[in-house]
Short mmCIF file of C-alpha atoms in Angstrom, two decimals:
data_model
loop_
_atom_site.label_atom_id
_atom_site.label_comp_id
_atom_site.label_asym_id
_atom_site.label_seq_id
_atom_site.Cartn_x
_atom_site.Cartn_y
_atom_site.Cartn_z
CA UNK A 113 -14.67 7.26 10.16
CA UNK A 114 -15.57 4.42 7.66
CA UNK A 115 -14.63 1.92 9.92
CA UNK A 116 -16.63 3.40 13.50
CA UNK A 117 -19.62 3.26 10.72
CA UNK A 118 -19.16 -0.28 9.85
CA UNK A 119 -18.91 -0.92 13.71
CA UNK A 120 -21.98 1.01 14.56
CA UNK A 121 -24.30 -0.46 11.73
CA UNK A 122 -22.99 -3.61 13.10
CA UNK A 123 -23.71 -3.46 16.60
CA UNK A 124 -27.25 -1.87 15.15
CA UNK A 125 -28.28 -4.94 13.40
CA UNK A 126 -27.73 -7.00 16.30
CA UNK A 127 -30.68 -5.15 17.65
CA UNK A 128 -32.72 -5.00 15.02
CA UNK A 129 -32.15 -8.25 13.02
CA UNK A 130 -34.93 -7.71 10.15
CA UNK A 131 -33.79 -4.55 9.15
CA UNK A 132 -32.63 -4.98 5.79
CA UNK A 133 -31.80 -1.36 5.19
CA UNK A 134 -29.45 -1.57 8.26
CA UNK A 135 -27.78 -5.09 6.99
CA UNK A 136 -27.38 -3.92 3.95
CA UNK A 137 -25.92 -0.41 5.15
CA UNK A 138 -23.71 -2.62 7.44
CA UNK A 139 -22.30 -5.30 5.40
CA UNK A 140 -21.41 -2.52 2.12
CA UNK A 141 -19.36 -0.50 4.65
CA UNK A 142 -17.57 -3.70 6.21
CA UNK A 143 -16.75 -4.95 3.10
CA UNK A 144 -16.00 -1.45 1.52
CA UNK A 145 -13.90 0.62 4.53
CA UNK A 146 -10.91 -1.42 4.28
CA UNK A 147 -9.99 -0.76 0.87
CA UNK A 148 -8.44 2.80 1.66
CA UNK A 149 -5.85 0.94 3.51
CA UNK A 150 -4.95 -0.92 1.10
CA UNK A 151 -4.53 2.17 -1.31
CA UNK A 152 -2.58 4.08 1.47
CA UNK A 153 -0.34 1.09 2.29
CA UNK A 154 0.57 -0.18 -1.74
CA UNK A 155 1.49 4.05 -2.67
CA UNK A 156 3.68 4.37 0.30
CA UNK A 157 5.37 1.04 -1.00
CA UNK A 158 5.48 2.98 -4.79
CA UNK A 159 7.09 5.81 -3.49
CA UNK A 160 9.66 4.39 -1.43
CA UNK A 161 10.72 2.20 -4.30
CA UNK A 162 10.71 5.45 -6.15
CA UNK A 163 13.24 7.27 -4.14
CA UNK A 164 15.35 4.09 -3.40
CA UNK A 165 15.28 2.85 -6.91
CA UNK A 166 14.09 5.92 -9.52
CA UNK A 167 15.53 3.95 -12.43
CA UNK A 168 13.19 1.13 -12.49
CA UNK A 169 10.02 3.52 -10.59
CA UNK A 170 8.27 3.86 -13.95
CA UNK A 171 7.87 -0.48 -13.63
CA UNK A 172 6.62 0.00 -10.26
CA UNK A 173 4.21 2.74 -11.00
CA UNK A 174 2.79 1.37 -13.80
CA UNK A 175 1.39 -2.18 -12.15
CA UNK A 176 0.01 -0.12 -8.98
CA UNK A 177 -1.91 2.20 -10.88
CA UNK A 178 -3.32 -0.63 -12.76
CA UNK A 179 -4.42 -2.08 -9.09
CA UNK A 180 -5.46 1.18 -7.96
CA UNK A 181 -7.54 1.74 -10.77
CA UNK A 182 -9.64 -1.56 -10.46
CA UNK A 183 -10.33 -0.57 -7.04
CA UNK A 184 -13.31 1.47 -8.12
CA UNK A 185 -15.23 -1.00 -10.49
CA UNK A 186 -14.32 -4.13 -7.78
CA UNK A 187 -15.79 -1.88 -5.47
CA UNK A 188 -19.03 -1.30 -7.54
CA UNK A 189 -19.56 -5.15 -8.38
CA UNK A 190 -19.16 -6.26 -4.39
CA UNK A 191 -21.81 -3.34 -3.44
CA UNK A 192 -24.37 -4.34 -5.88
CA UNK A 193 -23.95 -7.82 -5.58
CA UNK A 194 -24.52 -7.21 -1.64
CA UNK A 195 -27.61 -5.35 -2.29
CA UNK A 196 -28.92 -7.49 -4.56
CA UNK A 197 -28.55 -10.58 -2.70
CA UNK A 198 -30.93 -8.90 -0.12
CA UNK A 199 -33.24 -7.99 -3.07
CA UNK A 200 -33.83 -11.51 -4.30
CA UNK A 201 -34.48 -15.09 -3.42
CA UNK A 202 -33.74 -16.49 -7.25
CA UNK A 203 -31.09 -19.09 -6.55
CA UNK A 204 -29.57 -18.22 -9.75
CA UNK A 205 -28.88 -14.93 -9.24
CA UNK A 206 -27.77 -15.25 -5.69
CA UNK A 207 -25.08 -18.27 -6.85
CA UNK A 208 -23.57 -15.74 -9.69
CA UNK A 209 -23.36 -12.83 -7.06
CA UNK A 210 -21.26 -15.33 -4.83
CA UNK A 211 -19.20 -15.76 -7.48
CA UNK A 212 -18.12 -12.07 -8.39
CA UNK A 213 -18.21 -11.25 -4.63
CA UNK A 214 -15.41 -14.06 -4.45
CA UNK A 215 -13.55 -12.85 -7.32
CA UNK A 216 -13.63 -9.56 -5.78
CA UNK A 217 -12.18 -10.93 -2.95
CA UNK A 218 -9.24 -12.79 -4.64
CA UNK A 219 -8.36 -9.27 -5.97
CA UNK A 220 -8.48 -7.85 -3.07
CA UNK A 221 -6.08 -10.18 -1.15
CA UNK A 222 -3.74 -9.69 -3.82
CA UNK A 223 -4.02 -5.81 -3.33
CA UNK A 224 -3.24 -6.02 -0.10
CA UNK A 225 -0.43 -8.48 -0.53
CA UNK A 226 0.80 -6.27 -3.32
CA UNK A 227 2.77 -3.47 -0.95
CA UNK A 228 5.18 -6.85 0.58
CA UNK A 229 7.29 -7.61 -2.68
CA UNK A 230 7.83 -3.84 -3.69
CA UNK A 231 9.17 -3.26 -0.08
CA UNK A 232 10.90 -6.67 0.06
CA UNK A 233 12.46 -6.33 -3.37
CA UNK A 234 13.62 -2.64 -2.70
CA UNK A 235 15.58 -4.39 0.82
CA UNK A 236 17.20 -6.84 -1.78
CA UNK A 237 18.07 -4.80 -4.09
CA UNK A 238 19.90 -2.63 -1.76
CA UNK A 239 21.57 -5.74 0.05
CA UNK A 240 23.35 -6.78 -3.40
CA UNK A 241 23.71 -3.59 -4.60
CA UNK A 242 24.29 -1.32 -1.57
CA UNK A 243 26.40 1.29 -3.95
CA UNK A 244 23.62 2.14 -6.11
CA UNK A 245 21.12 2.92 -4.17
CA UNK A 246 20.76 6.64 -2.21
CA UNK A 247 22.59 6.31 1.46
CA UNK A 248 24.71 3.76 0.27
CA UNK A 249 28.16 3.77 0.55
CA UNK A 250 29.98 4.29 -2.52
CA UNK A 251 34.09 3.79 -3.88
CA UNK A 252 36.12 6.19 -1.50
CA UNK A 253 39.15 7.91 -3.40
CA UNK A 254 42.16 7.75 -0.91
CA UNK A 255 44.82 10.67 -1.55
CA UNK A 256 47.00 9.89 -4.78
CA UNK A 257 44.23 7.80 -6.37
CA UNK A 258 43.05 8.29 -9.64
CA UNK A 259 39.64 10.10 -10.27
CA UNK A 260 37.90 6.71 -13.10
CA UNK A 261 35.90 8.73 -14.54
CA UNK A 262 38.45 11.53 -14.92
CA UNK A 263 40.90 9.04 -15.78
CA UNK A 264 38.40 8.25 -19.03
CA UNK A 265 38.31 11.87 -20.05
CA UNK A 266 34.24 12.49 -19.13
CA UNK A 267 33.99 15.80 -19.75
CA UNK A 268 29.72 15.45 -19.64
CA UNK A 269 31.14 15.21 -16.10
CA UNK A 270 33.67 18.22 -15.71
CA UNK A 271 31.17 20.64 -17.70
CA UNK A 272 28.15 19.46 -14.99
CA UNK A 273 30.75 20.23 -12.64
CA UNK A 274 31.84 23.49 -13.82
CA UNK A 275 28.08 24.64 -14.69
CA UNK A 276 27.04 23.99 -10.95
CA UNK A 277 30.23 26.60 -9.61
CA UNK A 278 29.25 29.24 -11.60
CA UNK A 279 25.83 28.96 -10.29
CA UNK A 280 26.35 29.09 -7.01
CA UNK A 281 28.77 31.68 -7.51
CA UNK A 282 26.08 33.85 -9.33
CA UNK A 283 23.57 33.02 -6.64
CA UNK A 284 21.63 31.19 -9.70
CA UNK A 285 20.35 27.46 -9.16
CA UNK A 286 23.21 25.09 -9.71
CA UNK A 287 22.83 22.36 -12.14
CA UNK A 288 22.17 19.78 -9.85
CA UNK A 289 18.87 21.45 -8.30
CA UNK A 290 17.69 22.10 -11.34
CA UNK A 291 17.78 18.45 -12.56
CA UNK A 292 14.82 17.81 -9.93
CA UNK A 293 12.12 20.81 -10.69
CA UNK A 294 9.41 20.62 -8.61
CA UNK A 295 6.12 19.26 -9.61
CA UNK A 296 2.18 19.67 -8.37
CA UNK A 297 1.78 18.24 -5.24
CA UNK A 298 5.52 17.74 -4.04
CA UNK A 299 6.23 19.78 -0.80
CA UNK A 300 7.92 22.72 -0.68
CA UNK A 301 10.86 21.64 1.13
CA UNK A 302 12.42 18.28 2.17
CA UNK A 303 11.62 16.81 -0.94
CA UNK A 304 14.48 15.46 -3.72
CA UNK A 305 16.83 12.40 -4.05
CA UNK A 306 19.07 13.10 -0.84
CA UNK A 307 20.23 10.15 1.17
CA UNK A 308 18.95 9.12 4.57
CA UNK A 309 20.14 7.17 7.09
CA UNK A 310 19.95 3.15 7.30
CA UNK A 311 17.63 3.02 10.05
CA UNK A 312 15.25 5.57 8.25
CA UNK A 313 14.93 2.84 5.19
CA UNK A 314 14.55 0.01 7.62
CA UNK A 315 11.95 2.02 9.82
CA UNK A 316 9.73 3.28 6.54
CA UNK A 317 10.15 -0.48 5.39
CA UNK A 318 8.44 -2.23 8.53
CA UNK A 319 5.97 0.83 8.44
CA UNK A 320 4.42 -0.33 5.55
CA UNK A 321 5.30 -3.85 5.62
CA UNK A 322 3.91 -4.88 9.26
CA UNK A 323 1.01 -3.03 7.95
CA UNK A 324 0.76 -4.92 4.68
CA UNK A 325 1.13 -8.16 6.47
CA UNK A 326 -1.86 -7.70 8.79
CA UNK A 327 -4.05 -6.51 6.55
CA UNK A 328 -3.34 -9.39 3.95
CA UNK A 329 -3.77 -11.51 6.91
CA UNK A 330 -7.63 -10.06 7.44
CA UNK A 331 -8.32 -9.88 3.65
CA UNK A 332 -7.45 -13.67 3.35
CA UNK A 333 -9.78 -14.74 6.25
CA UNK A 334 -12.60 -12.77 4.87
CA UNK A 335 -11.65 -14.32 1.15
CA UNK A 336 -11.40 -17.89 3.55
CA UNK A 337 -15.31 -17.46 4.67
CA UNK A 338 -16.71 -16.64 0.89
CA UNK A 339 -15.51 -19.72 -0.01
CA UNK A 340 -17.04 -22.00 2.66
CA UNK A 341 -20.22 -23.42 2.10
CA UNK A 342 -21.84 -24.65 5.48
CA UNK A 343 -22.66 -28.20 5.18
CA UNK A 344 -25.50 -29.76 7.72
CA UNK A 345 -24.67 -31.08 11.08
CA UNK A 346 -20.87 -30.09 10.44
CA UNK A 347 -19.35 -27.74 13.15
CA UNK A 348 -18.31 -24.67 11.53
CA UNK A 349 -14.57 -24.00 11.03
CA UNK A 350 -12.32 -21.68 13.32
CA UNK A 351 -12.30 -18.83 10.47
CA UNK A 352 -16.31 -18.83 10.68
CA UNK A 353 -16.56 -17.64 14.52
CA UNK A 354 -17.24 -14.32 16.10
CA UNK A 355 -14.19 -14.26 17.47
CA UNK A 356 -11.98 -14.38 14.18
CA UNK A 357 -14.60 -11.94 12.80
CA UNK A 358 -13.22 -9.58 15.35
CA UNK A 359 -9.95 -10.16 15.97
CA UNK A 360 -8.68 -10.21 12.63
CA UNK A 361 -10.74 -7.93 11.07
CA UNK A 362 -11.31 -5.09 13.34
CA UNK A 363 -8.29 -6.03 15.45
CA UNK A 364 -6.00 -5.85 12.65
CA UNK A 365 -7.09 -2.65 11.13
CA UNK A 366 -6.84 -1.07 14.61
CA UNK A 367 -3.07 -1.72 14.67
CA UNK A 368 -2.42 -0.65 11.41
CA UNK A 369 -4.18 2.04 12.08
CA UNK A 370 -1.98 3.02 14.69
CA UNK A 371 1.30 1.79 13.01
CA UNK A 372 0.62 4.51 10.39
CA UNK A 373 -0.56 7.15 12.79
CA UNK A 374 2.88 6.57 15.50
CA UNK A 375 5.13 6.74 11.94
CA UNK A 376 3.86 10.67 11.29
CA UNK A 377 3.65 9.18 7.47
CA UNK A 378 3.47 13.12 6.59
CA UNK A 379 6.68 13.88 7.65
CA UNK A 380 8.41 10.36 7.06
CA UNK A 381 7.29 10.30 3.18
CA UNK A 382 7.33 14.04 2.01
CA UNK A 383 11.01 14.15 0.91
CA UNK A 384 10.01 11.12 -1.17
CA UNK A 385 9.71 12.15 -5.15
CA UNK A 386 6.26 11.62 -6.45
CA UNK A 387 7.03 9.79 -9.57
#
């Protein structure tokens, strides 16, 4: 909805050129609609690192919700910098709104970048380490091997294991579902740490990272234009045309739009923990 907004006010102004109410209106919600994108894109990247690598989530968790949580004041600068640049003609004031608008917009490149690494680094760390990870493949026992970790006398091990038959045998939760209690705002069912399949983690992967590619891609050109300062009788650069403006801002969100909307992200994420 944010983004058929934007488009409307835009095509609006085209009409009605001296309408500062309607450029204004226009150029917050352009500037502004994107961001939920970013937000959707970098906490499906937490969570997937989350149920691919739960022993190093609380790392990953930690640096998005520092990101996530400078959304909101970003946000607030860019919008009343916008305004205000329609509000005043005091060269001053309009050169320091450029610059927090373009800080804003360095931040915001990043944020969209961010999702990329987590997903790239969760790939990688499953490539070297393939046995640690859920769905990997582990040691397989052949028949007259030795048990390791029986061989070293774990009996943490044998009592987990004992605990967990007489559960099910008393119809009480065994030990192992009890480990991973449900908290607010997990599904009912389909959630938990149980494998799935290689092409699942490769599919979820390029559903967030085609995603996070395009929309770093738009984020950069509009962080390219803030810094360009028109000089006279110089033809303006590629990045500056109508056709860029389009393409690889509405373009882009389109198909990422539609990436995450063919993926069913609802059913493809809710067995993933929320940690």
């Amino acid at each position: 909805m944010a983004r058929v907004l934007a488009l409307s006010l835009r095509l609006a102004t085209v009409k009605h050129l001296t309408n500062r109410s309607l450029n204004i209106a226009a150029q917050v919600f352009i500037a502004a609609g994107v961001v939920l994108l970013f937000f959707v894109n970098l906490q499906m990247s937490r969570r997937f690192f989350g149920q691919q690598h739960p022993q190093h989530a609380i790392w990953v968790k930690r640096v998005v919700n520092i990101a996530c949580g400078l959304v909101i004041p970003v946000l607030v600068m860019v919008i009343t910098t916008v305004v205000q640049s329609f509000l005043t003609t005091d060269p001053s004031i309009l050169d320091k709104d450029r610059k927090v608008r373009l800080v804003a917009s360095v931040f915001l490149v990043i944020l969209a970048f961010l999702p990329i690494p987590i997903v790239l680094l969760v790939l990688l760390l499953r490539i070297l380490s393939p046995a640690t990870t859920p769905g990997g493949k582990g040691q397989v026992l052949t028949e007259g091997d030795t048990d390791p970790e029986a061989a070293n006398g774990n009996s943490e091990l044998a009592t987990a294991k004992e605990e967990k038959r007489n559960g099910v045998a008393n119809g009480k939760p065994s030990a192992g579902e009890a480990t991973f209690e449900r908290v607010k705002g997990e599904p009912k069912t389909g959630f938990g740490p149980s494998p799935i399949s290689e092409r699942e983690i490769w599919e979820t992967a390029l559903v967030i990272l085609i995603p996070g590619v395009l929309l770093t891609l738009e984020q950069a050109i509009r962080c390219t234009q803030g810094f360009y300062t028109p000089k006279v009788g110089a033809k303006p650069p590629w990045y500056m045309s109508k056709a860029t403006f389009w393409i690889f801002i509405f373009a882009f969100e389109l198909v990422a739009v539609f990436i995450f909307g063919l993926a069913v992200l609802p059913r493809r994420f809710s067995h993933l923990r929320i940690l």
